Short mmCIF file of C-alpha atoms in Angstrom, two decimals:
data_model
loop_
_atom_site.label_atom_id
_atom_site.label_comp_id
_atom_site.label_asym_id
_atom_site.label_seq_id
_atom_site.Cartn_x
_atom_site.Cartn_y
_atom_site.Cartn_z
CA MET A 97 159.59 141.76 189.16
CA SER A 98 159.45 138.12 188.44
CA SER A 99 160.68 137.01 185.04
CA THR A 100 158.66 134.42 182.89
CA PRO A 101 160.63 131.28 182.07
CA LYS A 102 161.47 130.75 178.37
CA LYS A 103 160.58 127.48 176.54
CA ARG A 104 163.48 125.52 175.24
CA PRO A 105 163.29 124.87 171.49
CA LYS A 106 162.96 121.26 170.32
CA SER A 107 165.83 119.73 168.58
CA LYS A 108 165.48 118.95 164.83
CA HIS A 109 167.38 115.73 165.23
CA ASN A 110 164.85 114.35 167.67
CA SER A 111 161.87 115.08 165.32
CA TYR A 112 163.53 113.37 162.35
CA SER A 113 164.30 110.26 164.34
CA LYS A 114 160.68 110.03 165.50
CA ASN A 115 159.32 110.31 161.90
CA SER A 116 161.62 107.63 160.57
CA SER A 117 160.66 105.23 163.32
CA LEU A 118 156.94 105.86 162.65
CA ASN A 119 157.33 105.14 158.89
CA SER A 120 159.19 101.94 159.58
CA ILE A 121 156.29 100.76 161.74
CA LEU A 122 153.55 101.67 159.16
CA GLU A 123 155.25 100.21 156.00
CA PRO A 124 154.76 96.43 155.44
CA PRO A 125 157.86 94.32 154.99
CA GLN A 126 158.99 93.55 151.42
CA SER A 127 158.70 89.81 151.95
CA LEU A 128 154.93 90.15 152.44
CA PHE A 129 154.14 90.32 148.59
CA PRO A 130 155.12 87.53 146.18
CA SER A 131 157.59 88.15 143.43
CA LYS A 132 156.71 88.14 139.73
CA GLY A 133 157.71 84.52 139.24
CA GLU A 134 155.76 83.39 142.30
CA PHE A 135 152.66 85.27 141.05
CA LEU A 136 152.76 83.50 137.67
CA ARG A 137 153.12 80.09 139.36
CA LEU A 138 150.13 80.91 141.54
CA ILE A 139 147.94 81.72 138.52
CA THR A 140 149.00 78.47 136.80
CA VAL A 141 148.11 76.39 139.82
CA LEU A 142 144.67 78.04 140.09
CA ALA A 143 143.91 77.44 136.39
CA ILE A 144 144.84 73.75 136.60
CA ALA A 145 142.75 73.32 139.73
CA SER A 146 139.71 74.94 138.08
CA ALA A 147 140.00 72.73 134.99
CA VAL A 148 140.24 69.58 137.06
CA ALA A 149 137.22 70.62 139.13
CA LEU A 150 135.08 71.32 136.04
CA SER A 151 136.06 68.04 134.41
CA CYS A 152 135.25 66.04 137.48
CA ASN A 153 131.88 67.77 137.77
CA TYR A 154 131.02 67.08 134.10
CA PHE A 155 131.92 63.37 134.23
CA LEU A 156 130.17 62.94 137.54
CA THR A 157 127.00 64.57 136.21
CA PHE A 158 127.09 62.55 132.97
CA PHE A 159 127.55 59.14 134.53
CA THR A 160 125.16 59.92 137.33
CA SER A 161 122.38 61.10 134.93
CA THR A 162 122.68 58.18 132.52
CA SER A 163 122.65 55.71 135.29
CA LYS A 164 119.28 56.99 136.53
CA PRO A 165 116.25 54.97 135.37
CA PHE A 166 113.16 56.56 133.85
CA CYS A 167 110.11 57.08 136.02
CA ASP A 168 107.10 54.98 135.05
CA SER A 169 104.46 56.71 132.92
CA ASN A 170 101.66 55.74 135.32
CA LEU A 171 103.26 57.53 138.27
CA ASP A 172 101.85 60.70 139.72
CA PRO A 173 103.42 63.81 138.06
CA ILE A 174 104.68 64.98 141.46
CA ASP A 175 106.52 61.67 142.06
CA SER A 176 108.07 61.80 138.58
CA PHE A 177 110.27 64.71 139.61
CA SER A 178 112.08 62.60 142.17
CA ASP A 179 115.89 62.55 142.22
CA SER A 180 115.92 58.78 142.02
CA CYS A 181 114.59 58.61 138.41
CA GLU A 182 114.37 60.64 135.21
CA PRO A 183 110.94 62.02 134.13
CA CYS A 184 109.42 60.11 131.22
CA PRO A 185 109.60 62.39 128.09
CA SER A 186 106.59 63.29 125.98
CA ASN A 187 105.64 60.93 123.14
CA GLY A 188 107.26 58.11 125.11
CA LYS A 189 106.21 55.22 127.37
CA CYS A 190 108.32 54.33 130.40
CA TYR A 191 108.05 51.06 132.30
CA GLU A 192 110.48 49.58 134.84
CA GLY A 193 113.01 52.34 134.13
CA LYS A 194 113.09 51.81 130.35
CA LEU A 195 111.98 54.31 127.68
CA GLU A 196 110.06 53.29 124.55
CA CYS A 197 108.90 55.93 122.03
CA ILE A 198 105.44 55.66 120.50
CA TYR A 199 105.02 54.97 116.78
CA GLY A 200 106.13 57.82 114.60
CA TYR A 201 108.83 58.86 117.04
CA ARG A 202 112.36 57.62 117.66
CA ARG A 203 114.63 57.90 120.66
CA HIS A 204 117.31 60.59 120.70
CA GLY A 205 119.12 60.61 124.05
CA LYS A 206 116.50 61.23 126.71
CA LEU A 207 113.89 62.55 124.22
CA CYS A 208 111.49 61.12 121.66
CA ILE A 209 111.56 63.01 118.35
CA GLU A 210 109.48 62.57 115.21
CA ASP A 211 110.57 59.98 112.68
CA ARG A 212 111.34 61.98 109.53
CA ASP A 213 110.53 59.16 107.11
CA ILE A 214 107.10 58.54 108.59
CA ASP A 215 106.39 62.26 108.87
CA GLU A 216 107.35 62.87 105.22
CA THR A 217 105.18 59.99 104.03
CA ALA A 218 102.18 61.25 106.00
CA LYS A 219 102.74 64.74 104.63
CA LYS A 220 102.82 63.49 101.03
CA LEU A 221 99.63 61.50 101.59
CA SER A 222 97.80 64.56 102.93
CA GLU A 223 99.03 66.69 100.01
CA SER A 224 97.79 64.09 97.53
CA VAL A 225 94.33 64.05 99.12
CA GLU A 226 94.27 67.86 99.22
CA ALA A 227 95.17 68.12 95.52
CA GLY A 228 92.48 65.62 94.50
CA LEU A 229 89.68 67.29 96.47
CA CYS A 230 90.67 70.84 95.49
CA GLU A 231 90.97 70.02 91.79
CA ALA A 232 87.50 68.43 91.85
CA TYR A 233 86.02 71.43 93.63
CA ALA A 234 87.77 73.80 91.19
CA GLN A 235 86.03 71.99 88.33
CA VAL A 236 82.71 72.63 90.08
CA LEU A 237 83.47 76.33 90.47
CA CYS A 238 84.54 76.70 86.84
CA TYR A 239 82.32 74.36 84.86
CA GLY A 240 79.67 73.17 87.34
CA THR A 241 80.71 69.50 87.19
CA GLY A 242 82.56 67.54 89.86
CA THR A 243 82.43 66.60 93.53
CA VAL A 244 82.28 69.04 96.43
CA TRP A 245 81.98 66.97 99.64
CA VAL A 246 83.83 63.65 100.07
CA ARG A 247 83.10 61.13 102.80
CA GLU A 248 85.76 60.10 105.30
CA ASN A 249 85.50 56.43 104.34
CA ASP A 250 86.33 57.30 100.72
CA ILE A 251 89.50 59.09 101.88
CA TRP A 252 90.54 56.06 103.99
CA ASN A 253 90.08 53.83 100.93
CA TYR A 254 92.08 56.26 98.80
CA LEU A 255 94.94 56.13 101.31
CA ASP A 256 94.89 52.32 101.25
CA ARG A 257 95.29 52.30 97.45
CA HIS A 258 98.03 54.96 97.38
CA ASN A 259 101.44 53.97 96.04
CA LEU A 260 103.25 55.23 99.15
CA MET A 261 101.40 52.67 101.29
CA GLN A 262 102.36 49.67 99.16
CA ASN A 263 105.73 49.22 100.89
CA VAL A 264 104.13 48.94 104.34
CA GLY A 265 102.24 45.84 105.46
CA SER A 266 98.53 46.30 106.06
CA ASP A 267 98.75 44.83 109.54
CA HIS A 268 101.80 46.82 110.57
CA THR A 269 101.37 49.43 113.28
CA THR A 270 103.31 51.99 111.25
CA TYR A 271 100.77 51.60 108.43
CA VAL A 272 97.91 52.60 110.73
CA TYR A 273 99.94 55.42 112.24
CA MET A 274 100.75 56.90 108.80
CA LYS A 275 97.10 56.97 107.81
CA ARG A 276 96.12 58.48 111.14
CA ARG A 277 98.73 61.22 110.84
CA ALA A 278 97.63 61.94 107.26
CA MET A 279 93.98 62.20 108.34
CA GLU A 280 94.92 64.55 111.17
CA THR A 281 96.69 66.85 108.71
CA ILE A 282 93.76 66.67 106.26
CA ALA A 283 91.30 67.59 108.99
CA LYS A 284 93.33 70.71 109.76
CA LEU A 285 93.54 71.83 106.10
CA LEU A 286 90.03 71.05 104.80
CA GLU A 287 86.53 71.96 105.88
CA THR A 288 84.58 69.25 107.69
CA ARG A 289 80.92 68.56 108.40
CA ALA A 290 78.65 65.73 109.49
CA ASN A 291 76.00 64.62 107.01
CA LEU A 292 72.50 63.38 107.81
CA HIS A 293 73.82 59.90 108.63
CA GLY A 294 76.41 61.26 111.06
CA LEU A 295 79.36 60.54 108.78
CA HIS A 296 82.17 63.05 108.44
CA GLU A 297 82.72 64.72 105.07
CA PHE A 298 85.54 66.89 103.81
CA LYS A 299 85.59 69.83 101.38
CA CYS A 300 88.36 72.00 99.96
CA PRO A 301 88.17 75.64 101.17
CA ASP A 302 87.22 78.21 98.55
CA ALA A 303 90.43 80.20 99.01
CA LEU A 304 92.53 77.07 98.51
CA ALA A 305 90.51 75.93 95.48
CA GLU A 306 91.35 79.18 93.69
CA HIS A 307 94.95 77.97 93.31
CA TYR A 308 93.82 74.77 91.55
CA LYS A 309 91.70 76.41 88.84
CA PRO A 310 92.89 75.92 85.23
CA LEU A 311 94.36 78.87 83.36
CA THR A 312 91.43 78.98 80.94
CA CYS A 313 89.01 79.27 83.86
CA ARG A 314 91.05 82.04 85.48
CA PHE A 315 91.22 83.94 82.20
CA ARG A 316 87.47 83.66 81.67
CA GLU A 317 86.75 84.86 85.20
CA LEU A 318 89.17 87.75 84.76
CA VAL A 319 87.46 88.81 81.53
CA SER A 320 83.98 88.57 83.02
CA LYS A 321 85.04 90.49 86.13
CA HIS A 322 86.67 93.35 84.24
CA SER A 323 84.59 93.17 81.07
CA LEU A 324 83.71 96.89 81.05
CA ILE A 325 87.31 98.00 81.41
CA ILE A 326 88.46 95.51 78.76
CA MET A 327 85.77 96.70 76.34
CA LEU A 328 86.81 100.32 76.83
CA ILE A 329 90.47 99.46 76.28
CA CYS A 330 89.68 97.44 73.14
CA ALA A 331 87.47 100.22 71.80
CA GLY A 332 90.24 102.74 72.41
CA LEU A 333 92.82 100.54 70.68
CA ILE A 334 90.53 99.94 67.70
CA GLY A 335 89.77 103.64 67.46
CA CYS A 336 93.47 104.51 67.54
CA ALA A 337 94.19 101.89 64.90
CA VAL A 338 91.42 103.16 62.62
CA LEU A 339 92.55 106.76 63.10
CA PHE A 340 96.13 105.81 62.33
CA LEU A 341 95.10 103.97 59.17
CA LYS A 342 92.97 106.89 58.02
CA VAL A 343 95.77 109.40 58.59
CA ARG A 344 98.21 107.11 56.84
CA GLN A 345 95.81 106.61 53.91
CA ARG A 346 95.23 110.34 53.67
CA MET A 347 98.94 111.06 53.63
CA TYR A 348 99.44 108.42 50.95
CA ILE A 349 96.61 109.82 48.82
CA SER A 350 98.00 113.36 49.13
CA ALA A 351 101.52 112.30 48.16
CA ARG A 352 100.32 110.06 45.32
CA ALA A 353 97.86 112.68 44.03
CA GLU A 354 100.62 115.28 43.90
CA GLU A 355 102.82 112.86 41.99
CA LEU A 356 100.02 112.11 39.49
CA TYR A 357 99.27 115.83 39.17
CA ASN A 358 102.87 116.52 38.16
CA GLN A 359 102.72 113.73 35.59
CA VAL A 360 99.45 115.12 34.19
CA CYS A 361 100.94 118.59 33.86
CA ASP A 362 104.01 117.22 32.07
CA MET A 363 101.95 115.17 29.66
CA LEU A 364 99.50 118.02 28.91
CA GLU A 365 102.36 120.44 28.35
CA GLU A 366 104.29 118.14 26.05
CA ASN A 367 101.13 117.20 24.17
CA ALA A 368 100.27 120.88 23.64
CA LEU A 369 103.79 121.69 22.43
CA GLY A 370 103.79 118.66 20.16
CA SER A 371 100.49 119.65 18.58
CA LYS A 372 101.86 123.10 17.73
CA ASN A 373 104.98 121.66 16.12
CA VAL A 374 102.99 119.60 13.60
CA ASP A 375 101.35 122.62 11.91
CA GLY A 376 98.24 122.48 14.12
CA GLU A 377 97.14 119.10 12.83
CA GLY A 378 97.39 117.42 16.26
CA GLU A 379 94.98 117.93 19.14
CA SER A 380 96.22 119.99 22.08
CA TRP A 381 93.67 118.56 24.51
CA VAL A 382 93.51 115.18 26.24
CA VAL A 383 90.46 113.36 27.60
CA ALA A 384 90.65 113.32 31.41
CA SER A 385 89.31 109.77 31.75
CA TRP A 386 92.00 108.52 29.35
CA LEU A 387 94.69 110.17 31.46
CA ARG A 388 93.20 108.57 34.58
CA ASP A 389 93.21 105.06 33.10
CA HIS A 390 96.70 105.60 31.68
CA LEU A 391 98.35 106.84 34.89
CA LEU A 392 96.55 104.93 37.63
CA LEU A 393 97.41 101.37 38.57
CA PRO A 394 94.56 98.81 38.42
CA ARG A 395 94.26 98.69 42.21
CA GLU A 396 94.28 102.50 42.42
CA ARG A 397 91.30 102.81 40.07
CA LYS A 398 89.08 101.27 42.77
CA ASP A 399 89.67 104.25 45.05
CA PRO A 400 87.81 107.27 43.62
CA GLN A 401 89.30 109.61 46.24
CA LEU A 402 92.75 109.48 44.61
CA TRP A 403 91.69 110.74 41.19
CA LYS A 404 89.28 113.18 42.79
CA LYS A 405 92.23 114.72 44.61
CA VAL A 406 94.09 114.97 41.28
CA GLU A 407 91.09 116.71 39.69
CA GLU A 408 91.04 119.22 42.56
CA LEU A 409 94.71 120.02 42.00
CA VAL A 410 94.16 120.40 38.24
CA GLN A 411 91.11 122.60 38.83
CA ASP A 412 93.19 124.96 40.99
CA ASP A 413 95.85 125.21 38.26
CA SER A 414 95.15 128.22 35.97
CA ARG A 415 97.40 126.83 33.23
CA VAL A 416 94.99 123.98 32.52
CA ASP A 417 91.58 124.48 30.90
CA ARG A 418 88.80 122.04 31.67
CA TYR A 419 85.79 121.89 29.39
CA PRO A 420 83.42 119.30 27.89
CA LYS A 421 83.89 118.10 24.32
CA LEU A 422 82.10 115.67 22.06
CA VAL A 423 84.48 112.82 21.27
CA LYS A 424 83.26 110.00 19.04
CA GLY A 425 79.68 110.91 19.77
CA GLU A 426 80.16 110.97 23.55
CA SER A 427 80.53 113.98 25.79
CA LYS A 428 83.89 113.90 27.50
CA VAL A 429 85.71 116.27 29.83
CA VAL A 430 89.00 117.25 28.26
CA TRP A 431 92.04 119.02 29.70
CA GLU A 432 94.15 121.40 27.66
CA TRP A 433 97.42 123.10 28.47
CA GLN A 434 97.60 126.83 27.77
CA VAL A 435 100.78 127.18 25.70
CA GLU A 436 100.73 130.94 25.17
CA GLY A 437 102.03 132.90 28.13
CA SER A 438 102.35 129.92 30.53
CA LEU A 439 105.45 128.81 32.35
CA SER A 440 106.86 125.34 31.90
CA SER A 441 106.03 123.11 34.83
CA SER A 442 108.58 120.45 33.98
CA GLY A 443 111.40 122.98 33.76
CA ARG A 444 110.56 124.43 37.18
CA ARG A 445 110.55 120.97 38.79
CA LYS A 446 113.78 119.97 37.09
CA LYS A 447 115.44 123.11 38.40
CA GLY A 448 114.31 122.34 41.94
CA GLU A 449 115.52 118.76 41.66
CA GLY A 450 118.92 120.00 40.45
CA ILE A 451 119.28 122.26 43.50
CA GLU A 452 118.33 119.50 45.95
CA LEU A 453 120.53 116.82 44.38
CA LYS A 454 123.74 118.61 43.38
CA SER A 455 125.91 115.79 44.72
CA ASN A 456 124.16 113.27 42.41
CA GLU A 457 124.00 115.40 39.29
CA GLY A 458 125.26 112.72 36.94
CA ILE A 459 122.76 110.14 38.21
CA ASN A 460 119.85 112.61 37.96
CA THR A 461 120.77 113.41 34.37
CA ASN A 462 120.48 109.75 33.38
CA ILE A 463 117.20 109.42 35.24
CA ASN A 464 115.72 112.53 33.54
CA GLN A 465 116.77 111.26 30.14
CA SER A 466 115.12 107.92 30.80
CA SER A 467 111.95 109.59 32.02
CA ARG A 468 111.77 111.79 28.93
CA THR A 469 112.06 108.73 26.71
CA LEU A 470 109.27 106.97 28.60
CA LYS A 471 107.04 110.06 28.47
CA THR A 472 107.54 110.37 24.70
CA VAL A 473 106.50 106.75 24.26
CA ASP A 474 103.43 107.30 26.47
CA LEU A 475 102.40 110.42 24.51
CA GLN A 476 102.78 108.63 21.19
CA ALA A 477 100.59 105.79 22.46
CA LEU A 478 98.04 108.25 23.81
CA GLY A 479 98.08 110.24 20.57
CA ASP A 480 97.26 107.10 18.64
CA CYS A 481 94.13 106.69 20.77
CA VAL A 482 92.98 110.28 20.25
CA PRO A 483 91.10 110.83 16.89
#
């Protein structure tokens, strides 16, 4: 039998040495990367270099661009984009490399911008013309008098006489430019047409003329436009006012009639009691018309409804008799208080007043005493009139 040879085990020391040598080959040396201080110096150098490069580029571009002349205005548009010259800006004229802005514009760097003073003057001139034409047309719409269409020559003459044009010479180019700019603005705002002679005329638009109408005209148009609604509102307000006055008058008549009714009852009662105390020689009745004239104020006598309400209250009172009687040859309606078996009306009212005004008892006592004195004087005067 042949025996198989056994493999010799590898040594651990040999494997470790091989791994360490492999790692040393793969790892980069420590001197390959910069240190922290070197890294900061590198960033500083790069920043300074970038700043210098940008500055040089800016100054080079600036001096190079300003040194370029402007392309002539009469050149072909394709040739004007050449690197040897700058394109001539809009609203400018370029000749032999120089830029000159047209009237109404001023130079600002490589551009020509509008002159604010000239633009403001032209704007004010156009607004003045607009206001004049629209106010005249508004007068036509409101009152039927005024001018609707204005010729172009009249507007040119108006601009010549305007105060804003007095400071500019008539032969100056700016003077002509201002008027031309104003007319361009007017043509955009107003309506234009050509008359039979071929002349241009201007008119204020209807929508714009509405803003120039006087307040009286606007109010009249508003009333005429909504006349039905306004009439209904006025009728409703008048009806409410009349109803309120009637209710108020009715409440006043009711309150005043009740007050007069209480006075009539007091006077009839005291007159009846007084006639019994004088051995039946006095009259216990009182003429109703005399009571009316005695109690009512002069202005209250003109309203028959007030005393009619008092008569209705007296008629509903069973303590008062109403019957006709011949007095001095004339038939009169007299009122008489029924003394026998009737309750005192004045005592009942005084009791109610005492309950309602307990806190002012002393004041009420003085008032009742004064009222009794006045009633006694009134009854004496009335008794003198009764035969």
